[in-house]
PDB file of N, CA and C in Angstrom:
ATOM      1  N   MET A   1     -18.031  -9.474 -15.015  1.00 58.00           N
ATOM      2  CA  MET A   1     -16.832  -8.665 -15.237  1.00 58.00           C
ATOM      3  C   MET A   1     -17.019  -7.076 -15.064  1.00 58.00           C
ATOM      4  N   SER A   2     -16.453  -6.300 -13.988  1.00 68.00           N
ATOM      5  CA  SER A   2     -16.618  -4.691 -14.146  1.00 68.00           C
ATOM      6  C   SER A   2     -15.726  -4.239 -15.552  1.00 68.00           C
ATOM      7  N   ASP A   3     -16.555  -3.054 -15.903  1.00 86.00           N
ATOM      8  CA  ASP A   3     -15.797  -2.122 -17.052  1.00 86.00           C
ATOM      9  C   ASP A   3     -14.990  -1.442 -16.356  1.00 86.00           C
ATOM     10  N   THR A   4     -15.035  -1.139 -15.042  1.00 91.00           N
ATOM     11  CA  THR A   4     -14.024  -0.480 -14.479  1.00 91.00           C
ATOM     12  C   THR A   4     -12.646  -0.810 -13.765  1.00 91.00           C
ATOM     13  N   PRO A   5     -11.445  -0.446 -14.318  1.00 96.00           N
ATOM     14  CA  PRO A   5     -10.498  -1.230 -13.869  1.00 96.00           C
ATOM     15  C   PRO A   5     -10.179  -0.944 -12.243  1.00 96.00           C
ATOM     16  N   LYS A   6      -9.497  -2.198 -11.777  1.00 98.00           N
ATOM     17  CA  LYS A   6      -9.356  -1.637 -10.140  1.00 98.00           C
ATOM     18  C   LYS A   6      -7.961  -1.029 -10.167  1.00 98.00           C
ATOM     19  N   GLY A   7      -7.926  -0.458  -8.871  1.00 98.00           N
ATOM     20  CA  GLY A   7      -6.702   0.531  -8.721  1.00 98.00           C
ATOM     21  C   GLY A   7      -6.006  -0.409  -7.769  1.00 98.00           C
ATOM     22  N   TYR A   8      -4.335   0.074  -7.683  1.00 98.00           N
ATOM     23  CA  TYR A   8      -3.499  -0.845  -7.224  1.00 98.00           C
ATOM     24  C   TYR A   8      -2.519   0.350  -6.461  1.00 98.00           C
ATOM     25  N   TRP A   9      -2.269   0.154  -5.082  1.00 98.00           N
ATOM     26  CA  TRP A   9      -0.901   0.756  -4.631  1.00 98.00           C
ATOM     27  C   TRP A   9       0.198  -0.460  -4.818  1.00 98.00           C
ATOM     28  N   ILE A  10       1.303   0.051  -5.184  1.00 98.00           N
ATOM     29  CA  ILE A  10       2.270  -0.556  -5.398  1.00 98.00           C
ATOM     30  C   ILE A  10       3.517   0.117  -4.438  1.00 98.00           C
ATOM     31  N   GLY A  11       3.998  -0.810  -3.701  1.00 97.00           N
ATOM     32  CA  GLY A  11       4.833  -0.207  -2.480  1.00 97.00           C
ATOM     33  C   GLY A  11       6.189  -0.975  -2.528  1.00 97.00           C
ATOM     34  N   HIS A  12       7.398  -0.270  -2.036  1.00 97.00           N
ATOM     35  CA  HIS A  12       8.567  -1.020  -1.699  1.00 97.00           C
ATOM     36  C   HIS A  12       9.029  -0.086  -0.644  1.00 97.00           C
ATOM     37  N   VAL A  13       9.212  -0.888   0.700  1.00 97.00           N
ATOM     38  CA  VAL A  13       9.265  -0.005   1.637  1.00 97.00           C
ATOM     39  C   VAL A  13      10.735  -0.908   2.622  1.00 97.00           C
ATOM     40  N   THR A  14      11.275   0.088   3.130  1.00 97.00           N
ATOM     41  CA  THR A  14      12.455  -0.308   4.057  1.00 97.00           C
ATOM     42  C   THR A  14      12.078  -0.036   5.726  1.00 97.00           C
ATOM     43  N   VAL A  15      12.004  -0.976   6.235  1.00 97.00           N
ATOM     44  CA  VAL A  15      11.402  -0.771   7.853  1.00 97.00           C
ATOM     45  C   VAL A  15      12.718  -0.605   8.590  1.00 97.00           C
ATOM     46  N   ASP A  16      12.725   0.408   9.351  1.00 97.00           N
ATOM     47  CA  ASP A  16      13.850   0.845  10.346  1.00 97.00           C
ATOM     48  C   ASP A  16      13.518   0.247  11.640  1.00 97.00           C
ATOM     49  N   ASP A  17      12.162   0.386  12.083  1.00 97.00           N
ATOM     50  CA  ASP A  17      11.884  -0.192  13.454  1.00 97.00           C
ATOM     51  C   ASP A  17      10.494  -1.011  12.997  1.00 97.00           C
ATOM     52  N   PRO A  18      10.651  -2.422  13.230  1.00 95.00           N
ATOM     53  CA  PRO A  18       9.599  -3.381  12.928  1.00 95.00           C
ATOM     54  C   PRO A  18       8.720  -3.171  13.940  1.00 95.00           C
ATOM     55  N   GLN A  19       9.036  -3.285  15.020  1.00 95.00           N
ATOM     56  CA  GLN A  19       8.165  -2.788  16.422  1.00 95.00           C
ATOM     57  C   GLN A  19       7.046  -1.759  16.033  1.00 95.00           C
ATOM     58  N   ALA A  20       7.560  -0.541  16.131  1.00 95.00           N
ATOM     59  CA  ALA A  20       6.800   0.512  15.765  1.00 95.00           C
ATOM     60  C   ALA A  20       6.034   0.306  14.476  1.00 95.00           C
ATOM     61  N   TYR A  21       6.606  -0.170  13.450  1.00 96.00           N
ATOM     62  CA  TYR A  21       6.069  -0.478  11.994  1.00 96.00           C
ATOM     63  C   TYR A  21       4.666  -1.177  12.384  1.00 96.00           C
ATOM     64  N   GLN A  22       4.550  -1.803  13.593  1.00 96.00           N
ATOM     65  CA  GLN A  22       3.604  -2.824  13.537  1.00 96.00           C
ATOM     66  C   GLN A  22       2.209  -1.714  14.236  1.00 96.00           C
ATOM     67  N   ALA A  23       2.508  -0.756  14.699  1.00 96.00           N
ATOM     68  CA  ALA A  23       1.561   0.176  15.152  1.00 96.00           C
ATOM     69  C   ALA A  23       0.967   0.598  13.608  1.00 96.00           C
ATOM     70  N   TYR A  24       1.859   1.154  12.806  1.00 97.00           N
ATOM     71  CA  TYR A  24       1.116   1.494  11.100  1.00 97.00           C
ATOM     72  C   TYR A  24       0.367   0.506  10.903  1.00 97.00           C
ATOM     73  N   ARG A  25       0.803  -0.852  10.561  1.00 94.00           N
ATOM     74  CA  ARG A  25      -0.146  -1.872  10.462  1.00 94.00           C
ATOM     75  C   ARG A  25      -1.508  -1.755  10.924  1.00 94.00           C
ATOM     76  N   GLU A  26      -1.517  -1.642  12.196  1.00 95.00           N
ATOM     77  CA  GLU A  26      -2.737  -1.724  13.004  1.00 95.00           C
ATOM     78  C   GLU A  26      -3.544  -0.759  12.713  1.00 95.00           C
ATOM     79  N   ALA A  27      -2.843   0.424  12.329  1.00 96.00           N
ATOM     80  CA  ALA A  27      -3.585   1.761  12.206  1.00 96.00           C
ATOM     81  C   ALA A  27      -4.397   1.659  10.624  1.00 96.00           C
ATOM     82  N   ASN A  28      -3.543   1.177   9.623  1.00 97.00           N
ATOM     83  CA  ASN A  28      -3.919   1.428   8.218  1.00 97.00           C
ATOM     84  C   ASN A  28      -5.422   0.320   7.896  1.00 97.00           C
ATOM     85  N   ALA A  29      -5.544  -0.453   9.129  1.00 97.00           N
ATOM     86  CA  ALA A  29      -6.374  -1.383   8.709  1.00 97.00           C
ATOM     87  C   ALA A  29      -7.684  -0.938   8.605  1.00 97.00           C
ATOM     88  N   VAL A  30      -7.887   0.491   9.268  1.00 96.00           N
ATOM     89  CA  VAL A  30      -9.198   1.129   9.331  1.00 96.00           C
ATOM     90  C   VAL A  30      -9.580   1.759   7.843  1.00 96.00           C
ATOM     91  N   ALA A  31      -8.714   2.413   7.399  1.00 98.00           N
ATOM     92  CA  ALA A  31      -8.741   2.946   6.098  1.00 98.00           C
ATOM     93  C   ALA A  31      -8.903   1.670   5.063  1.00 98.00           C
ATOM     94  N   PHE A  32      -8.058   0.838   4.977  1.00 98.00           N
ATOM     95  CA  PHE A  32      -8.375  -0.267   4.131  1.00 98.00           C
ATOM     96  C   PHE A  32      -9.543  -0.844   4.206  1.00 98.00           C
ATOM     97  N   ALA A  33     -10.092  -0.941   5.069  1.00 98.00           N
ATOM     98  CA  ALA A  33     -11.365  -1.639   5.279  1.00 98.00           C
ATOM     99  C   ALA A  33     -12.295  -0.722   4.531  1.00 98.00           C
ATOM    100  N   LYS A  34     -12.373   0.474   5.033  1.00 98.00           N
ATOM    101  CA  LYS A  34     -13.412   1.577   4.418  1.00 98.00           C
ATOM    102  C   LYS A  34     -13.391   1.460   3.075  1.00 98.00           C
ATOM    103  N   TYR A  35     -12.362   1.330   2.557  1.00 98.00           N
ATOM    104  CA  TYR A  35     -11.862   1.608   1.007  1.00 98.00           C
ATOM    105  C   TYR A  35     -12.150   0.304  -0.057  1.00 98.00           C
ATOM    106  N   GLY A  36     -12.298  -0.750   0.752  1.00 98.00           N
ATOM    107  CA  GLY A  36     -12.141  -2.206   0.245  1.00 98.00           C
ATOM    108  C   GLY A  36     -10.805  -2.543  -0.283  1.00 98.00           C
ATOM    109  N   ALA A  37      -9.914  -2.504   0.362  1.00 98.00           N
ATOM    110  CA  ALA A  37      -8.268  -2.808  -0.149  1.00 98.00           C
ATOM    111  C   ALA A  37      -8.355  -4.289   0.295  1.00 98.00           C
ATOM    112  N   ARG A  38      -7.542  -4.918  -0.496  1.00 98.00           N
ATOM    113  CA  ARG A  38      -7.229  -6.178  -0.445  1.00 98.00           C
ATOM    114  C   ARG A  38      -5.567  -6.672  -0.772  1.00 98.00           C
ATOM    115  N   PHE A  39      -4.981  -7.170   0.227  1.00 97.00           N
ATOM    116  CA  PHE A  39      -3.572  -7.172  -0.091  1.00 97.00           C
ATOM    117  C   PHE A  39      -3.456  -8.463  -0.861  1.00 97.00           C
ATOM    118  N   LEU A  40      -2.403  -8.154  -1.970  1.00 97.00           N
ATOM    119  CA  LEU A  40      -2.339  -9.399  -3.012  1.00 97.00           C
ATOM    120  C   LEU A  40      -0.503  -9.908  -2.355  1.00 97.00           C
ATOM    121  N   VAL A  41      -0.055  -8.953  -2.094  1.00 97.00           N
ATOM    122  CA  VAL A  41       1.553  -8.925  -1.740  1.00 97.00           C
ATOM    123  C   VAL A  41       1.564  -8.141  -0.652  1.00 97.00           C
ATOM    124  N   ARG A  42       2.125  -8.779   0.662  1.00 95.00           N
ATOM    125  CA  ARG A  42       2.501  -8.280   1.764  1.00 95.00           C
ATOM    126  C   ARG A  42       3.825  -8.565   2.532  1.00 95.00           C
ATOM    127  N   GLY A  43       5.064  -8.183   1.953  1.00 89.00           N
ATOM    128  CA  GLY A  43       6.057  -8.554   2.524  1.00 89.00           C
ATOM    129  C   GLY A  43       6.881  -9.859   2.528  1.00 89.00           C
ATOM    130  N   GLY A  44       6.325 -10.631   1.665  1.00 92.00           N
ATOM    131  CA  GLY A  44       6.883 -11.873   1.534  1.00 92.00           C
ATOM    132  C   GLY A  44       8.036 -11.773   0.959  1.00 92.00           C
ATOM    133  N   ALA A  45       8.431 -13.280   0.592  1.00 94.00           N
ATOM    134  CA  ALA A  45       9.676 -13.319   0.165  1.00 94.00           C
ATOM    135  C   ALA A  45      10.076 -12.712  -1.425  1.00 94.00           C
ATOM    136  N   GLN A  46      10.891 -12.359  -1.888  1.00 94.00           N
ATOM    137  CA  GLN A  46      11.428 -11.480  -3.036  1.00 94.00           C
ATOM    138  C   GLN A  46      12.768 -11.967  -3.586  1.00 94.00           C
ATOM    139  N   GLU A  47      12.859 -12.002  -5.031  1.00 94.00           N
ATOM    140  CA  GLU A  47      13.984 -11.957  -5.508  1.00 94.00           C
ATOM    141  C   GLU A  47      14.216 -10.902  -6.737  1.00 94.00           C
ATOM    142  N   VAL A  48      15.291  -9.736  -6.302  1.00 93.00           N
ATOM    143  CA  VAL A  48      15.193  -9.014  -7.546  1.00 93.00           C
ATOM    144  C   VAL A  48      16.181  -9.298  -8.182  1.00 93.00           C
ATOM    145  N   VAL A  49      15.778  -9.315  -9.564  1.00 95.00           N
ATOM    146  CA  VAL A  49      16.465  -9.998 -10.902  1.00 95.00           C
ATOM    147  C   VAL A  49      16.887  -8.694 -11.655  1.00 95.00           C
ATOM    148  N   GLU A  50      16.361  -7.530 -11.688  1.00 96.00           N
ATOM    149  CA  GLU A  50      17.134  -6.366 -12.330  1.00 96.00           C
ATOM    150  C   GLU A  50      16.754  -5.062 -11.376  1.00 96.00           C
ATOM    151  N   GLY A  51      17.812  -4.407 -11.492  1.00 95.00           N
ATOM    152  CA  GLY A  51      17.912  -3.232 -10.858  1.00 95.00           C
ATOM    153  C   GLY A  51      17.952  -3.226  -9.051  1.00 95.00           C
ATOM    154  N   ASP A  52      17.474  -2.325  -8.391  1.00 92.00           N
ATOM    155  CA  ASP A  52      17.480  -1.933  -7.155  1.00 92.00           C
ATOM    156  C   ASP A  52      16.188  -2.071  -6.340  1.00 92.00           C
ATOM    157  N   GLN A  53      15.897  -2.446  -5.407  1.00 93.00           N
ATOM    158  CA  GLN A  53      14.694  -2.298  -4.812  1.00 93.00           C
ATOM    159  C   GLN A  53      14.600  -2.606  -3.394  1.00 93.00           C
ATOM    160  N   ARG A  54      13.699  -1.918  -2.949  1.00 95.00           N
ATOM    161  CA  ARG A  54      13.817  -1.972  -1.249  1.00 95.00           C
ATOM    162  C   ARG A  54      13.363  -3.518  -0.618  1.00 95.00           C
ATOM    163  N   PRO A  55      13.807  -3.770   0.805  1.00 94.00           N
ATOM    164  CA  PRO A  55      13.599  -5.351   1.223  1.00 94.00           C
ATOM    165  C   PRO A  55      12.153  -5.453   1.065  1.00 94.00           C
ATOM    166  N   ARG A  56      11.217  -4.771   1.322  1.00 95.00           N
ATOM    167  CA  ARG A  56       9.837  -5.152   1.788  1.00 95.00           C
ATOM    168  C   ARG A  56       8.954  -4.572   0.281  1.00 95.00           C
ATOM    169  N   SER A  57       8.215  -5.660  -0.631  1.00 97.00           N
ATOM    170  CA  SER A  57       7.107  -5.135  -1.566  1.00 97.00           C
ATOM    171  C   SER A  57       5.837  -5.433  -0.886  1.00 97.00           C
ATOM    172  N   VAL A  58       5.025  -4.565  -1.502  1.00 97.00           N
ATOM    173  CA  VAL A  58       3.528  -4.473  -1.068  1.00 97.00           C
ATOM    174  C   VAL A  58       2.872  -4.039  -2.198  1.00 97.00           C
ATOM    175  N   VAL A  59       1.670  -5.176  -2.572  1.00 98.00           N
ATOM    176  CA  VAL A  59       0.932  -4.733  -3.608  1.00 98.00           C
ATOM    177  C   VAL A  59      -0.965  -4.686  -3.162  1.00 98.00           C
ATOM    178  N   ILE A  60      -1.584  -3.581  -2.885  1.00 98.00           N
ATOM    179  CA  ILE A  60      -3.098  -3.734  -2.504  1.00 98.00           C
ATOM    180  C   ILE A  60      -3.922  -3.233  -3.513  1.00 98.00           C
ATOM    181  N   GLU A  61      -4.607  -4.178  -3.729  1.00 98.00           N
ATOM    182  CA  GLU A  61      -5.945  -3.936  -4.810  1.00 98.00           C
ATOM    183  C   GLU A  61      -6.960  -3.130  -4.112  1.00 98.00           C
ATOM    184  N   PHE A  62      -7.547  -2.286  -4.872  1.00 98.00           N
ATOM    185  CA  PHE A  62      -8.936  -1.593  -4.381  1.00 98.00           C
ATOM    186  C   PHE A  62      -9.694  -1.723  -5.823  1.00 98.00           C
ATOM    187  N   PRO A  63     -11.384  -1.404  -4.930  1.00 97.00           N
ATOM    188  CA  PRO A  63     -12.147  -1.689  -6.301  1.00 97.00           C
ATOM    189  C   PRO A  63     -12.016  -0.779  -7.621  1.00 97.00           C
ATOM    190  N   SER A  64     -11.484   0.334  -7.443  1.00 97.00           N
ATOM    191  CA  SER A  64     -11.234   1.448  -8.553  1.00 97.00           C
ATOM    192  C   SER A  64     -10.149   2.156  -8.311  1.00 97.00           C
ATOM    193  N   LEU A  65      -9.402   3.130  -9.430  1.00 98.00           N
ATOM    194  CA  LEU A  65      -8.355   3.840  -9.208  1.00 98.00           C
ATOM    195  C   LEU A  65      -8.745   5.115  -8.198  1.00 98.00           C
ATOM    196  N   GLU A  66     -10.042   5.422  -8.409  1.00 98.00           N
ATOM    197  CA  GLU A  66     -10.727   6.402  -7.479  1.00 98.00           C
ATOM    198  C   GLU A  66     -10.979   6.314  -5.978  1.00 98.00           C
ATOM    199  N   ALA A  67     -10.998   4.738  -5.519  1.00 98.00           N
ATOM    200  CA  ALA A  67     -10.899   4.280  -4.259  1.00 98.00           C
ATOM    201  C   ALA A  67      -9.705   4.036  -3.869  1.00 98.00           C
ATOM    202  N   ALA A  68      -8.684   3.641  -4.714  1.00 98.00           N
ATOM    203  CA  ALA A  68      -7.298   3.562  -4.183  1.00 98.00           C
ATOM    204  C   ALA A  68      -6.702   5.247  -3.905  1.00 98.00           C
ATOM    205  N   ARG A  69      -6.857   6.223  -4.681  1.00 98.00           N
ATOM    206  CA  ARG A  69      -6.572   7.493  -4.315  1.00 98.00           C
ATOM    207  C   ARG A  69      -7.289   7.963  -3.074  1.00 98.00           C
ATOM    208  N   ALA A  70      -8.540   7.763  -2.915  1.00 98.00           N
ATOM    209  CA  ALA A  70      -9.396   8.521  -1.704  1.00 98.00           C
ATOM    210  C   ALA A  70      -8.686   7.872  -0.535  1.00 98.00           C
ATOM    211  N   CYS A  71      -8.441   6.551  -0.667  1.00 98.00           N
ATOM    212  CA  CYS A  71      -7.901   5.780   0.423  1.00 98.00           C
ATOM    213  C   CYS A  71      -6.671   6.573   1.189  1.00 98.00           C
ATOM    214  N   TYR A  72      -5.496   6.658   0.036  1.00 98.00           N
ATOM    215  CA  TYR A  72      -4.363   7.575   0.461  1.00 98.00           C
ATOM    216  C   TYR A  72      -4.613   8.731   1.085  1.00 98.00           C
ATOM    217  N   LEU A  73      -5.489   9.556   0.436  1.00 98.00           N
ATOM    218  CA  LEU A  73      -5.822  10.767   0.987  1.00 98.00           C
ATOM    219  C   LEU A  73      -6.784  10.767   2.286  1.00 98.00           C
ATOM    220  N   SER A  74      -7.397   9.761   2.422  1.00 98.00           N
ATOM    221  CA  SER A  74      -8.463   9.743   3.651  1.00 98.00           C
ATOM    222  C   SER A  74      -7.642  10.382   4.969  1.00 98.00           C
ATOM    223  N   PRO A  75      -8.237  10.662   5.901  1.00 98.00           N
ATOM    224  CA  PRO A  75      -8.132  10.986   7.149  1.00 98.00           C
ATOM    225  C   PRO A  75      -7.183   9.982   7.790  1.00 98.00           C
ATOM    226  N   GLU A  76      -8.105   8.679   7.596  1.00 98.00           N
ATOM    227  CA  GLU A  76      -7.883   7.350   8.437  1.00 98.00           C
ATOM    228  C   GLU A  76      -6.369   7.200   8.115  1.00 98.00           C
ATOM    229  N   TYR A  77      -6.260   7.071   6.827  1.00 98.00           N
ATOM    230  CA  TYR A  77      -4.984   6.943   6.149  1.00 98.00           C
ATOM    231  C   TYR A  77      -3.511   7.419   6.560  1.00 98.00           C
ATOM    232  N   GLN A  78      -4.232   8.768   6.173  1.00 98.00           N
ATOM    233  CA  GLN A  78      -2.952   9.896   7.028  1.00 98.00           C
ATOM    234  C   GLN A  78      -2.604   9.980   8.191  1.00 98.00           C
ATOM    235  N   ARG A  79      -3.579   9.433   9.168  1.00 98.00           N
ATOM    236  CA  ARG A  79      -3.050   8.931  10.501  1.00 98.00           C
ATOM    237  C   ARG A  79      -2.315   7.889  10.747  1.00 98.00           C
ATOM    238  N   ALA A  80      -2.493   6.814   9.978  1.00 98.00           N
ATOM    239  CA  ALA A  80      -1.448   5.827   9.836  1.00 98.00           C
ATOM    240  C   ALA A  80      -0.084   5.845   9.127  1.00 98.00           C
ATOM    241  N   LEU A  81      -0.225   6.831   8.446  1.00 98.00           N
ATOM    242  CA  LEU A  81       0.824   7.571   7.574  1.00 98.00           C
ATOM    243  C   LEU A  81       1.775   8.047   8.465  1.00 98.00           C
ATOM    244  N   ALA A  82       1.165   8.767   9.537  1.00 98.00           N
ATOM    245  CA  ALA A  82       2.078   9.714  10.436  1.00 98.00           C
ATOM    246  C   ALA A  82       2.753   8.598  11.160  1.00 98.00           C
ATOM    247  N   LEU A  83       2.382   7.453  11.553  1.00 97.00           N
ATOM    248  CA  LEU A  83       3.222   6.445  12.496  1.00 97.00           C
ATOM    249  C   LEU A  83       4.284   5.872  11.502  1.00 97.00           C
ATOM    250  N   ARG A  84       3.845   5.510  10.192  1.00 97.00           N
ATOM    251  CA  ARG A  84       4.944   4.749   9.487  1.00 97.00           C
ATOM    252  C   ARG A  84       6.240   5.802   9.066  1.00 97.00           C
ATOM    253  N   THR A  85       5.899   6.993   8.748  1.00 97.00           N
ATOM    254  CA  THR A  85       6.824   7.962   8.208  1.00 97.00           C
ATOM    255  C   THR A  85       8.447   7.845   9.189  1.00 97.00           C
ATOM    256  N   PRO A  86       7.879   8.017  10.350  1.00 97.00           N
ATOM    257  CA  PRO A  86       9.271   8.264  11.266  1.00 97.00           C
ATOM    258  C   PRO A  86      10.202   7.003  11.245  1.00 97.00           C
ATOM    259  N   VAL A  87       9.444   5.862  10.808  1.00 97.00           N
ATOM    260  CA  VAL A  87      10.351   4.539  11.102  1.00 97.00           C
ATOM    261  C   VAL A  87      10.356   3.423   9.944  1.00 97.00           C
ATOM    262  N   SER A  88      10.178   4.085   8.650  1.00 97.00           N
ATOM    263  CA  SER A  88      10.246   3.637   7.555  1.00 97.00           C
ATOM    264  C   SER A  88      10.701   4.579   6.034  1.00 97.00           C
ATOM    265  N   ASP A  89      11.248   4.105   5.231  1.00 97.00           N
ATOM    266  CA  ASP A  89      11.108   4.843   4.047  1.00 97.00           C
ATOM    267  C   ASP A  89      10.443   3.997   2.962  1.00 97.00           C
ATOM    268  N   ALA A  90       9.708   4.471   2.137  1.00 97.00           N
ATOM    269  CA  ALA A  90       8.852   3.859   1.204  1.00 97.00           C
ATOM    270  C   ALA A  90       8.825   4.671  -0.218  1.00 97.00           C
ATOM    271  N   ASP A  91       8.903   3.937  -1.112  1.00 97.00           N
ATOM    272  CA  ASP A  91       8.505   4.512  -2.527  1.00 97.00           C
ATOM    273  C   ASP A  91       6.811   3.661  -3.079  1.00 97.00           C
ATOM    274  N   LEU A  92       5.877   4.664  -3.308  1.00 98.00           N
ATOM    275  CA  LEU A  92       4.487   3.915  -3.219  1.00 98.00           C
ATOM    276  C   LEU A  92       4.181   4.720  -4.817  1.00 98.00           C
ATOM    277  N   SER A  93       3.253   3.752  -5.407  1.00 98.00           N
ATOM    278  CA  SER A  93       2.684   4.482  -6.529  1.00 98.00           C
ATOM    279  C   SER A  93       1.174   3.881  -6.433  1.00 98.00           C
ATOM    280  N   ILE A  94       0.186   4.706  -7.059  1.00 98.00           N
ATOM    281  CA  ILE A  94      -1.251   4.212  -7.348  1.00 98.00           C
ATOM    282  C   ILE A  94      -1.285   4.076  -8.953  1.00 98.00           C
ATOM    283  N   VAL A  95      -1.618   3.127  -9.301  1.00 98.00           N
ATOM    284  CA  VAL A  95      -1.786   2.622 -10.503  1.00 98.00           C
ATOM    285  C   VAL A  95      -3.250   1.744 -10.648  1.00 98.00           C
ATOM    286  N   GLU A  96      -3.619   2.222 -12.169  1.00 98.00           N
ATOM    287  CA  GLU A  96      -4.671   1.624 -12.662  1.00 98.00           C
ATOM    288  C   GLU A  96      -4.476   0.246 -13.338  1.00 98.00           C
ATOM    289  N   GLY A  97      -5.529  -0.414 -13.024  1.00 97.00           N
ATOM    290  CA  GLY A  97      -5.670  -2.142 -13.384  1.00 97.00           C
ATOM    291  C   GLY A  97      -5.458  -1.993 -14.748  1.00 97.00           C
ATOM    292  N   TYR A  98      -5.463  -3.170 -15.331  1.00 94.00           N
ATOM    293  CA  TYR A  98      -5.644  -3.463 -16.909  1.00 94.00           C
ATOM    294  C   TYR A  98      -6.681  -4.434 -17.035  1.00 94.00           C
ATOM    295  N   LEU A  99      -7.546  -3.872 -18.076  1.00 89.00           N
ATOM    296  CA  LEU A  99      -8.818  -4.577 -18.236  1.00 89.00           C
ATOM    297  C   LEU A  99      -8.803  -5.994 -19.494  1.00 89.00           C
ATOM    298  N   GLY A 100      -7.669  -5.697 -20.087  1.00 79.00           N
ATOM    299  CA  GLY A 100      -7.403  -6.579 -21.161  1.00 79.00           C
ATOM    300  C   GLY A 100      -8.329  -7.294 -21.705  1.00 79.00           C
TER     301      GLY A 100
END
């Protein structure tokens, strides 16, 4: 087991144009492969039991918090983000995992 906590993206997304959003999904694969990302949650069924939330949830695991940050700031992801921004609204956090 590693002494370094993993990093995570936790996102909540409203997709306004699913067809155009597909281009973002294809483009983000380049950055995610480069930074060792692994989807844990990707838009499956959800039940909001407290508060408000967007209709789509995503949790992506990275080998470290540094990798999660570097991926977001990378030119590869920024190109993908430019495809997502016009067709969706999102709340995204980059968080450090728990070693417990």
